[in-house]
Amino acid sequence: MTRKFWLIVWLLLPMATLYGVQAQPRKVPAEVADAFKAKYPNTSNADWKERQNVFQVNYEMDDVRYASRFTSKGEWIETEKELEEDQLPAEVKDGYSKSKFTDWELKRISWVQSKASGVQYRLFVRKNGLEKKYLYFDKTGRFIRDAASI
């Protein structure tokens, strides 16, 4: 190896090390962890993530995977779980079948309960592999809205 090569390696190594180091996530505040335990006392395999001062915990309860979100002050925002198509209530299936999106491919279904909106069903649909939408229905099957992202 040439001297020039080793000089370049020596100069670039500290930069590569700096870019490779990931910032440590901050510890979940006690009020957030306590709020989660109070709301969902019988859970297992909790895994926490923080995004923009919202703490998300992925966990299992009664052999079902859930995700819940809390503010940094421990206020519950929402909880969701994925559903299979056969778990979708008949009213929501009917609402979807009457929507303008019936020719779109149904990719994923989520049950979402939030403090602000109660229980809703979110259907992720795609058309021609390019267009995608999130469709929201209430538990009676009434179409609420569509969105390009969550």
mmCIF file of C-alpha atoms in Angstrom:
data_model
loop_
_atom_site.group_PDB
_atom_site.id
_atom_site.type_symbol
_atom_site.label_atom_id
_atom_site.label_comp_id
_atom_site.label_asym_id
_atom_site.label_seq_id
_atom_site.Cartn_x
_atom_site.Cartn_y
_atom_site.Cartn_z
ATOM 1 C CA MET A 1 0.000 0.000 0.000
ATOM 2 C CA THR A 2 1.191 3.451 -0.766
ATOM 3 C CA ARG A 3 1.793 6.192 1.720
ATOM 4 C CA LYS A 4 -0.857 8.333 0.064
ATOM 5 C CA PHE A 5 -3.468 5.580 0.573
ATOM 6 C CA TRP A 6 -2.714 5.303 4.312
ATOM 7 C CA LEU A 7 -2.800 9.054 4.689
ATOM 8 C CA ILE A 8 -6.287 9.154 3.165
ATOM 9 C CA VAL A 9 -7.447 6.277 5.413
ATOM 10 C CA TRP A 10 -6.009 8.039 8.447
ATOM 11 C CA LEU A 11 -7.836 11.276 7.545
ATOM 12 C CA LEU A 12 -11.162 9.641 6.701
ATOM 13 C CA LEU A 13 -11.343 7.157 9.587
ATOM 14 C CA PRO A 14 -12.417 9.716 12.215
ATOM 15 C CA MET A 15 -15.159 11.015 9.883
ATOM 16 C CA ALA A 16 -16.451 7.512 9.213
ATOM 17 C CA THR A 17 -16.515 6.821 12.940
ATOM 18 C CA LEU A 18 -18.468 10.018 13.622
ATOM 19 C CA TYR A 19 -21.078 9.264 10.978
ATOM 20 C CA GLY A 20 -21.414 5.667 12.125
ATOM 21 C CA VAL A 21 -22.236 6.572 15.726
ATOM 22 C CA GLN A 22 -25.956 6.635 16.400
ATOM 23 C CA ALA A 23 -27.393 9.040 18.944
ATOM 24 C CA GLN A 24 -28.676 7.230 21.996
ATOM 25 C CA PRO A 25 -32.442 7.557 22.406
ATOM 26 C CA ARG A 26 -33.371 9.419 25.524
ATOM 27 C CA LYS A 27 -34.751 7.427 28.392
ATOM 28 C CA VAL A 28 -38.521 7.015 28.500
ATOM 29 C CA PRO A 29 -39.776 9.494 31.120
ATOM 30 C CA ALA A 30 -41.278 7.892 34.230
ATOM 31 C CA GLU A 31 -44.644 9.585 33.667
ATOM 32 C CA VAL A 32 -44.833 8.014 30.189
ATOM 33 C CA ALA A 33 -43.877 4.533 31.393
ATOM 34 C CA ASP A 34 -46.275 4.835 34.352
ATOM 35 C CA ALA A 35 -49.157 5.969 32.110
ATOM 36 C CA PHE A 36 -48.550 2.992 29.822
ATOM 37 C CA LYS A 37 -48.477 0.530 32.739
ATOM 38 C CA ALA A 38 -51.656 2.032 34.201
ATOM 39 C CA LYS A 39 -53.551 1.882 30.899
ATOM 40 C CA TYR A 40 -52.240 -1.529 29.803
ATOM 41 C CA PRO A 41 -51.075 -3.474 32.881
ATOM 42 C CA ASN A 42 -50.939 -6.951 31.283
ATOM 43 C CA THR A 43 -48.457 -6.527 28.444
ATOM 44 C CA SER A 44 -45.190 -8.126 27.437
ATOM 45 C CA ASN A 45 -42.262 -7.457 25.103
ATOM 46 C CA ALA A 46 -42.532 -3.669 25.285
ATOM 47 C CA ASP A 47 -40.190 -1.857 22.881
ATOM 48 C CA TRP A 48 -40.025 1.952 23.056
ATOM 49 C CA LYS A 49 -39.197 4.503 20.345
ATOM 50 C CA GLU A 50 -39.286 8.280 20.388
ATOM 51 C CA ARG A 51 -40.285 10.414 17.418
ATOM 52 C CA GLN A 52 -40.714 14.173 17.729
ATOM 53 C CA ASN A 53 -41.503 14.103 21.469
ATOM 54 C CA VAL A 54 -44.032 11.298 21.020
ATOM 55 C CA PHE A 55 -43.179 7.994 22.655
ATOM 56 C CA GLN A 56 -44.376 4.879 20.841
ATOM 57 C CA VAL A 57 -44.402 1.531 22.551
ATOM 58 C CA ASN A 58 -44.845 -1.696 20.579
ATOM 59 C CA TYR A 59 -46.001 -4.566 22.777
ATOM 60 C CA GLU A 60 -48.030 -7.750 23.073
ATOM 61 C CA MET A 61 -51.264 -8.185 24.967
ATOM 62 C CA ASP A 62 -53.307 -11.387 24.858
ATOM 63 C CA ASP A 63 -51.056 -12.690 22.045
ATOM 64 C CA VAL A 64 -51.816 -9.658 19.842
ATOM 65 C CA ARG A 65 -49.264 -6.996 18.766
ATOM 66 C CA TYR A 66 -50.186 -3.374 19.523
ATOM 67 C CA ALA A 67 -48.583 0.044 19.217
ATOM 68 C CA SER A 68 -49.527 2.899 21.546
ATOM 69 C CA ARG A 69 -48.400 6.505 21.499
ATOM 70 C CA PHE A 70 -48.029 8.872 24.436
ATOM 71 C CA THR A 71 -46.945 12.506 24.750
ATOM 72 C CA SER A 72 -43.746 13.241 26.650
ATOM 73 C CA LYS A 73 -45.990 14.125 29.632
ATOM 74 C CA GLY A 74 -47.611 10.690 29.685
ATOM 75 C CA GLU A 75 -50.872 11.594 27.966
ATOM 76 C CA TRP A 76 -52.246 8.739 25.874
ATOM 77 C CA ILE A 77 -52.730 9.652 22.203
ATOM 78 C CA GLU A 78 -53.739 6.432 20.458
ATOM 79 C CA THR A 79 -53.443 2.672 20.215
ATOM 80 C CA GLU A 80 -53.512 0.543 17.090
ATOM 81 C CA LYS A 81 -53.290 -3.044 15.955
ATOM 82 C CA GLU A 82 -53.258 -4.679 12.546
ATOM 83 C CA LEU A 83 -56.215 -6.779 11.487
ATOM 84 C CA GLU A 84 -56.749 -9.472 8.924
ATOM 85 C CA GLU A 85 -59.438 -8.796 6.330
ATOM 86 C CA ASP A 86 -61.774 -11.364 7.923
ATOM 87 C CA GLN A 87 -61.547 -9.434 11.232
ATOM 88 C CA LEU A 88 -62.918 -6.255 9.676
ATOM 89 C CA PRO A 89 -66.484 -5.590 10.877
ATOM 90 C CA ALA A 90 -69.210 -6.166 8.272
ATOM 91 C CA GLU A 91 -70.270 -2.511 8.497
ATOM 92 C CA VAL A 92 -66.762 -1.335 7.577
ATOM 93 C CA LYS A 93 -66.496 -3.875 4.744
ATOM 94 C CA ASP A 94 -69.801 -2.570 3.429
ATOM 95 C CA GLY A 95 -68.649 1.046 3.717
ATOM 96 C CA TYR A 96 -65.443 0.234 1.847
ATOM 97 C CA SER A 97 -67.339 -1.652 -0.872
ATOM 98 C CA LYS A 98 -69.465 1.464 -1.463
ATOM 99 C CA SER A 99 -66.488 3.831 -1.587
ATOM 100 C CA LYS A 100 -64.779 5.130 -4.713
ATOM 101 C CA PHE A 101 -61.678 3.093 -3.763
ATOM 102 C CA THR A 102 -63.057 -0.425 -4.305
ATOM 103 C CA ASP A 103 -60.883 -0.956 -7.379
ATOM 104 C CA TRP A 104 -57.759 -0.184 -5.308
ATOM 105 C CA GLU A 105 -55.773 -3.059 -3.812
ATOM 106 C CA LEU A 106 -56.318 -3.446 -0.068
ATOM 107 C CA LYS A 107 -52.857 -3.875 1.467
ATOM 108 C CA ARG A 108 -53.223 -3.420 5.243
ATOM 109 C CA ILE A 109 -55.982 -2.897 7.811
ATOM 110 C CA SER A 110 -55.570 -1.302 11.231
ATOM 111 C CA TRP A 111 -57.907 -0.815 14.165
ATOM 112 C CA VAL A 112 -57.103 2.565 15.688
ATOM 113 C CA GLN A 113 -58.450 3.940 18.942
ATOM 114 C CA SER A 114 -57.579 7.524 19.780
ATOM 115 C CA LYS A 115 -58.445 9.980 22.474
ATOM 116 C CA ALA A 116 -59.626 12.453 19.827
ATOM 117 C CA SER A 117 -61.607 10.187 17.463
ATOM 118 C CA GLY A 118 -62.574 7.025 19.323
ATOM 119 C CA VAL A 119 -62.401 3.799 17.316
ATOM 120 C CA GLN A 120 -61.662 4.001 13.610
ATOM 121 C CA TYR A 121 -60.502 1.557 10.958
ATOM 122 C CA ARG A 122 -57.622 2.606 8.719
ATOM 123 C CA LEU A 123 -57.294 0.820 5.389
ATOM 124 C CA PHE A 124 -54.101 1.212 3.396
ATOM 125 C CA VAL A 125 -54.866 0.878 -0.326
ATOM 126 C CA ARG A 126 -52.813 1.122 -3.523
ATOM 127 C CA LYS A 127 -53.641 1.611 -7.178
ATOM 128 C CA ASN A 128 -51.328 0.602 -10.015
ATOM 129 C CA GLY A 129 -48.469 0.305 -7.534
ATOM 130 C CA LEU A 130 -48.008 4.082 -7.632
ATOM 131 C CA GLU A 131 -50.881 5.773 -5.848
ATOM 132 C CA LYS A 132 -51.508 5.038 -2.193
ATOM 133 C CA LYS A 133 -54.063 6.221 0.332
ATOM 134 C CA TYR A 134 -55.065 5.667 3.913
ATOM 135 C CA LEU A 135 -58.842 5.416 4.206
ATOM 136 C CA TYR A 136 -60.568 6.038 7.523
ATOM 137 C CA PHE A 137 -63.947 4.565 8.472
ATOM 138 C CA ASP A 138 -65.821 4.735 11.757
ATOM 139 C CA LYS A 139 -67.175 1.574 13.377
ATOM 140 C CA THR A 140 -70.533 2.006 11.619
ATOM 141 C CA GLY A 141 -68.774 1.866 8.223
ATOM 142 C CA ARG A 142 -69.132 5.574 7.497
ATOM 143 C CA PHE A 143 -66.251 6.866 5.368
ATOM 144 C CA ILE A 144 -64.501 9.656 7.278
ATOM 145 C CA ARG A 145 -61.582 10.725 5.104
ATOM 146 C CA ASP A 146 -58.636 9.664 2.989
ATOM 147 C CA ALA A 147 -55.049 10.762 3.447
ATOM 148 C CA ALA A 148 -51.786 10.352 1.562
ATOM 149 C CA SER A 149 -49.924 9.544 4.768
ATOM 150 C CA ILE A 150 -50.624 8.682 8.377
#
